CSV table of C-alpha atoms in Angstrom, one decimal:
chain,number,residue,atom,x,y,z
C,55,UNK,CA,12.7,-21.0,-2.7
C,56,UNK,CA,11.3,-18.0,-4.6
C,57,UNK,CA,13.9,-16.5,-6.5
C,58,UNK,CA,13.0,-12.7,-6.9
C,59,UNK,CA,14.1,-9.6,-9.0
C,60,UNK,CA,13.5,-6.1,-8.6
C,61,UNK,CA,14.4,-3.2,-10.4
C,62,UNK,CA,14.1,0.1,-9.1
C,63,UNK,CA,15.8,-1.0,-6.4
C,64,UNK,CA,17.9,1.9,-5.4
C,65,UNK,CA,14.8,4.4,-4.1
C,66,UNK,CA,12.6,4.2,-0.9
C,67,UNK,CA,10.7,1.3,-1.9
C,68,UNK,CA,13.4,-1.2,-3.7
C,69,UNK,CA,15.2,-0.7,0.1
C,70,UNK,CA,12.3,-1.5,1.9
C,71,UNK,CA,12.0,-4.7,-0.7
C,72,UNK,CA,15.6,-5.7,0.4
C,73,UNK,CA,14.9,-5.5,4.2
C,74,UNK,CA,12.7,-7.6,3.7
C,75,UNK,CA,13.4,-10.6,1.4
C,76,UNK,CA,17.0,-10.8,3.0
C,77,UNK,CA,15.2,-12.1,5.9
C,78,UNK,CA,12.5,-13.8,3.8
C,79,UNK,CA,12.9,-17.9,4.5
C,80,UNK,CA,11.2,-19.1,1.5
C,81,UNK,CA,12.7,-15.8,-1.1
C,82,UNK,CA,16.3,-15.5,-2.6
C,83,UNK,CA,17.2,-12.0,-4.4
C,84,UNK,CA,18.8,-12.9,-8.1
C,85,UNK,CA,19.5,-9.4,-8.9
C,86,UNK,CA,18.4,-5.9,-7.7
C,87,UNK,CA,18.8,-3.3,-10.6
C,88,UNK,CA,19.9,-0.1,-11.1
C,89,UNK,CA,21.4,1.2,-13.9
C,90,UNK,CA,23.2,4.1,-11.7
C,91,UNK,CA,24.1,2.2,-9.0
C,92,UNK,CA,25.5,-0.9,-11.0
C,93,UNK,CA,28.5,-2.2,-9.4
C,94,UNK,CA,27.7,-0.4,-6.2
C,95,UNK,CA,27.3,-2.2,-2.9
C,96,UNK,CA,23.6,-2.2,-1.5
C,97,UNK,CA,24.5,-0.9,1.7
C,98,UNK,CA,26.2,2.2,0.5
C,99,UNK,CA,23.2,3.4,-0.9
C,100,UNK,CA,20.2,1.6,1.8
C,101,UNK,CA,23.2,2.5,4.6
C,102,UNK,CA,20.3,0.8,7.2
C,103,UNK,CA,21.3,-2.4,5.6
C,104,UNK,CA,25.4,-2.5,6.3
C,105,UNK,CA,26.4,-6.1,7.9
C,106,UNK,CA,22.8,-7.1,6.5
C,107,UNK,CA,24.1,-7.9,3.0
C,108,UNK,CA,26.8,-8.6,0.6
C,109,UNK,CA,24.4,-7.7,-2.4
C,110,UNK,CA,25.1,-5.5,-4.8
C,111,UNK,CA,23.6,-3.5,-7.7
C,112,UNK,CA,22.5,-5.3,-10.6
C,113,UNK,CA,23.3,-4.1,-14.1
C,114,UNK,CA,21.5,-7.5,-15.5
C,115,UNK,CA,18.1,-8.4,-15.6
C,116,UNK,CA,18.1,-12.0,-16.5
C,117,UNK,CA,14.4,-13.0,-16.1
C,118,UNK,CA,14.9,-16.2,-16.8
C,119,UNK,CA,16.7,-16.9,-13.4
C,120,UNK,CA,13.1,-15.2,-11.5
C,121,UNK,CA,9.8,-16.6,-10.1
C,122,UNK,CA,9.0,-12.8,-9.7
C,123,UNK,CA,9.9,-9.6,-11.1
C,124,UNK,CA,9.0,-6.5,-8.5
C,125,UNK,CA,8.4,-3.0,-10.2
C,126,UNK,CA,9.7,0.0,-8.2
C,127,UNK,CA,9.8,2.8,-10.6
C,128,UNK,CA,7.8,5.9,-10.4
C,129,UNK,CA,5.0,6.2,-12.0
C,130,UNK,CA,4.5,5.9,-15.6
C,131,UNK,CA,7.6,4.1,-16.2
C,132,UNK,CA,5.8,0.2,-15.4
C,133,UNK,CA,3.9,-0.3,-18.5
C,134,UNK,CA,6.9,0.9,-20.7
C,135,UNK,CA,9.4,-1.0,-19.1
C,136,UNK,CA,7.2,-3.8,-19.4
C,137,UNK,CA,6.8,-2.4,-23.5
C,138,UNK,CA,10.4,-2.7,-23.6
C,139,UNK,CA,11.5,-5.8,-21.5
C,140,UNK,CA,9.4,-8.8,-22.4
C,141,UNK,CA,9.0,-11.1,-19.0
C,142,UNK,CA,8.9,-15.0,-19.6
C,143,UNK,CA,5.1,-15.8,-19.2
C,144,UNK,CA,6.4,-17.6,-15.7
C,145,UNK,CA,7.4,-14.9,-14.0
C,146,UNK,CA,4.7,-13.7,-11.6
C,147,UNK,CA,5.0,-9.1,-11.8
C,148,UNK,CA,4.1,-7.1,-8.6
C,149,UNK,CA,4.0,-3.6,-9.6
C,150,UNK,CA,4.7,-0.8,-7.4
C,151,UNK,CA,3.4,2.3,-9.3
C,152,UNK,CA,-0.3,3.3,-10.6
C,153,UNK,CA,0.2,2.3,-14.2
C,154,UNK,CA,-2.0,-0.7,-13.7
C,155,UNK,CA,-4.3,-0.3,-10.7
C,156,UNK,CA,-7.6,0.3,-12.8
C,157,UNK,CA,-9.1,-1.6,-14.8
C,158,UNK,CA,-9.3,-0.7,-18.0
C,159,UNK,CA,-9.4,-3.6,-19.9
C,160,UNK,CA,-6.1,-3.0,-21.2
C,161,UNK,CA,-4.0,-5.5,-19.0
C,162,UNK,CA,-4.6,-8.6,-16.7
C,163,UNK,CA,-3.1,-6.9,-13.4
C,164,UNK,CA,-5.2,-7.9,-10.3
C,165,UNK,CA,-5.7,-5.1,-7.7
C,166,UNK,CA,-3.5,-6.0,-4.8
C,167,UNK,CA,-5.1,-5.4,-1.8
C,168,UNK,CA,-5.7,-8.5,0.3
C,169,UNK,CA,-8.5,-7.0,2.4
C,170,UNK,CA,-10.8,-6.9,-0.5
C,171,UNK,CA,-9.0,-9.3,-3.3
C,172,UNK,CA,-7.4,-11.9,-1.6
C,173,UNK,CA,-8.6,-14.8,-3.7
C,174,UNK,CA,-8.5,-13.3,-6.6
C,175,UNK,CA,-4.5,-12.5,-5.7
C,176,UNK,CA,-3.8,-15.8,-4.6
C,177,UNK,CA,-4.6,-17.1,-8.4
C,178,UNK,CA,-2.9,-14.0,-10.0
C,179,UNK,CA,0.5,-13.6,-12.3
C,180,UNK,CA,0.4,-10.1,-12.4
C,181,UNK,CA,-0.3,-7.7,-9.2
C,182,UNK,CA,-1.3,-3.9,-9.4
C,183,UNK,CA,0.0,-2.8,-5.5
C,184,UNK,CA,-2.3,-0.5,-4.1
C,185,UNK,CA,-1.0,3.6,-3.4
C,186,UNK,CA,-0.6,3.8,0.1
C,187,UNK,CA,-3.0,6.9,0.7
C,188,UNK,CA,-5.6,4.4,-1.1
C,189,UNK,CA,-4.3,1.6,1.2
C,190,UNK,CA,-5.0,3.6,4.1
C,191,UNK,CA,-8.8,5.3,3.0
C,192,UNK,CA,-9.8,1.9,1.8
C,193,UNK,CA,-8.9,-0.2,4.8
C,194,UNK,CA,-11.0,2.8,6.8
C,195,UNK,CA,-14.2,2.9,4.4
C,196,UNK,CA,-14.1,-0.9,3.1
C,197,UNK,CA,-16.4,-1.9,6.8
C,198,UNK,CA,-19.2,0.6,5.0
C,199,UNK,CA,-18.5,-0.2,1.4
C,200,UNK,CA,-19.5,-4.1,2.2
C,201,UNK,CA,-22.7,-3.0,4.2
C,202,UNK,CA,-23.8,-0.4,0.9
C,203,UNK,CA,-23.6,2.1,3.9
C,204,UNK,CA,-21.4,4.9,2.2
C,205,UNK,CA,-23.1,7.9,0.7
C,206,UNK,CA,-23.8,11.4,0.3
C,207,UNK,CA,-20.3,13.6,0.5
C,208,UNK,CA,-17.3,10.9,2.5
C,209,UNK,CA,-14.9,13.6,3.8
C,210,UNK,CA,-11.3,12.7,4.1
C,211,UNK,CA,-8.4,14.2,5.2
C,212,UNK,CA,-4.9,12.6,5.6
C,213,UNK,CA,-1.4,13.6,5.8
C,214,UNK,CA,1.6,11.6,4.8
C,215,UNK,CA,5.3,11.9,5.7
C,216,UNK,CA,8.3,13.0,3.5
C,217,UNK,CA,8.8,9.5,1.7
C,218,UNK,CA,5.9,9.3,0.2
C,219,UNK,CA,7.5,11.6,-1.7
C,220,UNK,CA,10.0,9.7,-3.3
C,221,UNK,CA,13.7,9.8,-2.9
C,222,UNK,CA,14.4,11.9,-5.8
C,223,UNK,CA,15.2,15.4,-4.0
C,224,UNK,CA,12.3,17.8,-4.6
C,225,UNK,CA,11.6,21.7,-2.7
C,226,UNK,CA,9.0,20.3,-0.4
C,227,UNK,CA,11.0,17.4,0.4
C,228,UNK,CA,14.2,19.4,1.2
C,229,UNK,CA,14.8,19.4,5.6
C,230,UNK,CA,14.7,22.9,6.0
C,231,UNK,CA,11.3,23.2,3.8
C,232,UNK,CA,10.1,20.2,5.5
C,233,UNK,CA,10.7,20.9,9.1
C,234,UNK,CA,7.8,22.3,11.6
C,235,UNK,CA,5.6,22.7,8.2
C,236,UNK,CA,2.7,21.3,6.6
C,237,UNK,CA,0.7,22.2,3.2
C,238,UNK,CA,-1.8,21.0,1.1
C,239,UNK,CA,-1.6,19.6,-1.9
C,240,UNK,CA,-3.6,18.1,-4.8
C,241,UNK,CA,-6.8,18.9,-3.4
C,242,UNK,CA,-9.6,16.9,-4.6
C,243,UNK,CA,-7.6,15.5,-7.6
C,244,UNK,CA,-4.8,13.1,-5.8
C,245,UNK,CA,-4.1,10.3,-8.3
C,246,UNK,CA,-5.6,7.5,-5.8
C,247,UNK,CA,-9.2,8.8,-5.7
C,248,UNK,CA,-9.6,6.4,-8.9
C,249,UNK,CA,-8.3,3.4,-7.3
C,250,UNK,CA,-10.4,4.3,-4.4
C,251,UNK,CA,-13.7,4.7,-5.7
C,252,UNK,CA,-13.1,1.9,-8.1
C,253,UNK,CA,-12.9,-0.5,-5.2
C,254,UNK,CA,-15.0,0.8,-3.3
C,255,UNK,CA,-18.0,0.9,-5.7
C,256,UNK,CA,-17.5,-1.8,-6.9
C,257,UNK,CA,-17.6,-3.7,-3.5
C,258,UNK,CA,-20.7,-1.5,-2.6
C,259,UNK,CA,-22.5,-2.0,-6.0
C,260,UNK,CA,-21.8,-6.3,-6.1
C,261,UNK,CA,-22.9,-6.5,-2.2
C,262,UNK,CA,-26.0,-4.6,-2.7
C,263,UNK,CA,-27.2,-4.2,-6.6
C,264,UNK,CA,-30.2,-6.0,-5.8
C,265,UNK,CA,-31.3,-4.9,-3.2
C,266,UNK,CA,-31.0,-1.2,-4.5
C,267,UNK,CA,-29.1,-0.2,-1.5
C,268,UNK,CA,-25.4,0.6,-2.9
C,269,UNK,CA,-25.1,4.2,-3.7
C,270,UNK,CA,-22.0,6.2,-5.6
C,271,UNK,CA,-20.4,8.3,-2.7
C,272,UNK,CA,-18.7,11.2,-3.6
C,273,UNK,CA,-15.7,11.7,-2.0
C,274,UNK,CA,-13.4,14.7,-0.9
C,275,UNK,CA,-9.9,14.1,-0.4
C,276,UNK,CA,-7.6,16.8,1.2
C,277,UNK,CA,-4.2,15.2,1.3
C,278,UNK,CA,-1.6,17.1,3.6
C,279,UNK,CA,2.1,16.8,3.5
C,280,UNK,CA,3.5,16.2,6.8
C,281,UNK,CA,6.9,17.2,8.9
C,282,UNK,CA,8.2,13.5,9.1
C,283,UNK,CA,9.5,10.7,7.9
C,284,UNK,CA,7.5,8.0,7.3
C,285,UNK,CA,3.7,6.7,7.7
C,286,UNK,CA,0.0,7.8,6.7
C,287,UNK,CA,-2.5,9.4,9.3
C,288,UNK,CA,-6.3,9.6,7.8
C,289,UNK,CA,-9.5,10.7,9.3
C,290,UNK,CA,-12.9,9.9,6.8
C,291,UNK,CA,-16.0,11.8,8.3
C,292,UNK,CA,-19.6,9.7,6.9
C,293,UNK,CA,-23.0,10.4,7.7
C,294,UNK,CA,-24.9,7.3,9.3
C,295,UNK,CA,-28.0,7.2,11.5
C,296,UNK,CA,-25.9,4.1,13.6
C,297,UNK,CA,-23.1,3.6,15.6
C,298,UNK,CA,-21.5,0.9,13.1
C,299,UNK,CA,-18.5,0.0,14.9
C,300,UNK,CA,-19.3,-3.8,15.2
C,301,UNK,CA,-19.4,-4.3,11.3
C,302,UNK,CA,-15.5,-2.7,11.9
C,303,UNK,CA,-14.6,-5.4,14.6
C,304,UNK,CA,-16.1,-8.0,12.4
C,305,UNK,CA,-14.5,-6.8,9.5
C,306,UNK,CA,-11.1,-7.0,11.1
C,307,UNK,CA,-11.4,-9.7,13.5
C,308,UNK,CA,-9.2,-12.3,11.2
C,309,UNK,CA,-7.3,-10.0,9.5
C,310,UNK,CA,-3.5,-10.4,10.0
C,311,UNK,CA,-2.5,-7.3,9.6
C,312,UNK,CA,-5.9,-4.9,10.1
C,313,UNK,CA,-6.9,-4.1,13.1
C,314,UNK,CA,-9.8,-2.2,14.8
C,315,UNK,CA,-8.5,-0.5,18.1
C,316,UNK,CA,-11.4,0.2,20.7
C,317,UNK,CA,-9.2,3.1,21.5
C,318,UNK,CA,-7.7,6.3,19.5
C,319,UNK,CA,-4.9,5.4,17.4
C,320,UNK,CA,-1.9,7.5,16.8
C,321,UNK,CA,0.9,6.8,13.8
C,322,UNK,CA,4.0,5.8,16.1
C,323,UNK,CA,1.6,2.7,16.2
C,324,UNK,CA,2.5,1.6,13.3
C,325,UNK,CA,5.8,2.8,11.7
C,326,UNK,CA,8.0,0.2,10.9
C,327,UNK,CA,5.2,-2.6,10.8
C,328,UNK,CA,2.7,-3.6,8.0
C,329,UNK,CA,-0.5,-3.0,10.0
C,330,UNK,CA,-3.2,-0.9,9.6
C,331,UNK,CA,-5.1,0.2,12.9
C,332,UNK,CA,-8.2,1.9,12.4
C,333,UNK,CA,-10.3,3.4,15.2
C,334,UNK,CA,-14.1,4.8,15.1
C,335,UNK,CA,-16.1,7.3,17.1
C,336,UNK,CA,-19.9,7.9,16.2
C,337,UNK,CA,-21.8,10.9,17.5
C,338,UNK,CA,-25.8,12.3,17.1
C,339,UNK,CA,-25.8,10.7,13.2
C,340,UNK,CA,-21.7,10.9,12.1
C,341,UNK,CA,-19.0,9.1,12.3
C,342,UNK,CA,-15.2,9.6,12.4
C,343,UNK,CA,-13.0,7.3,10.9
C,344,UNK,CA,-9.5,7.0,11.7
C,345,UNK,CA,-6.6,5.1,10.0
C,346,UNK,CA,-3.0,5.1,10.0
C,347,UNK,CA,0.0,2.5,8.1
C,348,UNK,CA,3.5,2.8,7.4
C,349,UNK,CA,3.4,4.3,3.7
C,350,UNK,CA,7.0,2.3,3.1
C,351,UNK,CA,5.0,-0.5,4.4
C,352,UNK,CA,1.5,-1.8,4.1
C,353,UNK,CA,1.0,1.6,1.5
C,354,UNK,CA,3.9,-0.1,-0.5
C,355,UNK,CA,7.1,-3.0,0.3
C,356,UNK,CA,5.4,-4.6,2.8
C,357,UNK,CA,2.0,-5.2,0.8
C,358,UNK,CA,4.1,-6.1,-2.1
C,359,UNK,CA,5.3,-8.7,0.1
C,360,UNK,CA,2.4,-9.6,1.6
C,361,UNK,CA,0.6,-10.1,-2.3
C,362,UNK,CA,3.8,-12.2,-3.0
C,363,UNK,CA,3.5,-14.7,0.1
C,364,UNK,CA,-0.2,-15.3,-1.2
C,365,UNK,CA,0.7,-15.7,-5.0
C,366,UNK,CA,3.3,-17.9,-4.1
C,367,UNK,CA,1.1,-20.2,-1.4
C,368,UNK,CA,2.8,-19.0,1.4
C,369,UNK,CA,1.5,-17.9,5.1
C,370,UNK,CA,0.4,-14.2,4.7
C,371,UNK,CA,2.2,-12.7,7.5
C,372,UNK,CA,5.7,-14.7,6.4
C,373,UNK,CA,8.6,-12.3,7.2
C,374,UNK,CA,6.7,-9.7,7.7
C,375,UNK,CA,5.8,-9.5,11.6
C,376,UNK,CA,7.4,-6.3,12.2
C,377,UNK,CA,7.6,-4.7,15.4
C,378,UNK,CA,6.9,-1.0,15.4
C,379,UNK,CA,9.4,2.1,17.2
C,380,UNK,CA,9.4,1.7,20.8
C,381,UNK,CA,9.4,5.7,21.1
């Protein structure tokens, strides 16, 4: 039995955790912390969860009780938390935030996403979870990346729903802000464009240095805030002289949790699940890419997950077949 901890449990992502591992069969929750919540009942605060749990908030975080240590904090706070509150060298660390998804030769963190790192996660003590926008634009350029077919100007475009937010109450999270809306924001400079292009050239550079093919795309992000909940919607336009859409098939075919769909996708696919669908149309020397995930989910708790049942040995998809809304 894996015996987990997480702290930062009381916001959108420490939940999502819970659901989870409380119907885990191989993972047991030692404590879930939060200093403002300590004392306080899980399911007063995760209200899905009532008759789901007994557990409550953790003021404690004895590590020595853990086999891993989850991360939920915003971001910034990872690296001085983990400054601040030595782990035992045995405890394996999935970390939720951005402080250690590049590398920067500064920490040991292995990129978590199982698409492109798998091996490399399954021998890993300490896991950088991937942003869930960069979940999403990877999963939908990764086909090209591998096949040194991504140049020139990669347009994307993707809009996220109100959690990706966070839970801490903000003006363009408020309902009445929120509602029948939708804005741009961070323009060309969202914080996952480095996570991106790092993975991506480096998968385009090591599959085709030799050959002189792999080429530094430039890309242009245009992230959109959205009037719902939950889940990531991206379309990526690329210029190619070929319709590619059997390297996607292959790509995808064994995948557990990625899958190419021969027709167009739409989000309500995949809320509440930990897939990624992905869809492609090419036309007269362009293609559209489209992508959509959960961003509670595969962008976040359920790849934590997912990197957990691979650290650990376990069968990737354990506890984590989901089935999405059924309207």
């Amino acid at each position: 039995m894996i015996k987990v901890g997480i702290v930062g449990a009381a916001g959108y992502t420490g939940g999502e955790l819970i659901r989870l591992l409380i119907h885990h069969p191989e993972a047991h929750i030692v404590f879930a912390h939060s200093e403002s919540n300590a004392g306080n009942l899980v399911a007063d605060v995760h209200e899905g969860l009532y008759g789901d749990t007994e557990l409550r908030f953790s003021a404690d975080m004895p590590f020595d009780m853990i086999d891993v240590l989850f991360l939920c904090f915003g971001h910034g706070k990872s690296r001085q938390f983990l400054s601040e509150h030595p782990v035992p060298s045995h405890v394996r660390v999935i970390d939720l935030a951005q402080d250690f998804r590049i590398a920067d030769g500064t920490h040991d963190f292995v990129y978590g996403l199982p698409e492109a790192c798998r091996e490399d996660i399954r021998k890993a003590w300490h896991v950088a979870n991937p942003g869930c926008f960069a979940t999403c634009i990877q999963l939908a350029l990764l086909p090209l990346a591998r096949k040194g077919l991504l140049k020139g100007n990669v347009v994307i475009n993707g809009i996220t729903g109100a959690t990706g937010a966070g839970q801490k109450p903000a003006a363009p999270t408020h309902y009445a802000w929120r509602a029948d809306n939708i804005s741009v924001y961070k323009p060309f400079t969202h914080q996952h464009l480095a996570e991106i292009d790092q993975t991506l050239t480096s998968v385009q550079e090591t599959s085709f240095r030799e050959e002189g093919r792999g080429e530094t795309p430039t890309l242009t992000f245009i992230p959109l805030r959205g009037d719902f909940a939950r889940g990531i919607f991206v379309t990526a336009v690329v210029d190619i002289d070929h319709d590619p859409t059997d390297l996607y098939r292959e790509a995808y075919a064994k995948e557990p949790f990625t899958h190419y769909c021969e027709r167009a996708i739409d989000l309500k696919q995949v809320v509440n699940t930990n897939k990624c669908l992905v869809h492609c149309d090419w036309h007269e020397g362009r293609l559209l890419i489209t992508a959509c995930i959960d961003n509670l989910l595969k962008g976040a708790s359920g790849q934590a997950i997912e990197n957990m049942n691979l650290m650990f040995g376990l069968g990737e998809t354990t506890a984590l077949r989901l089935k999405p809304l059924a309207f």
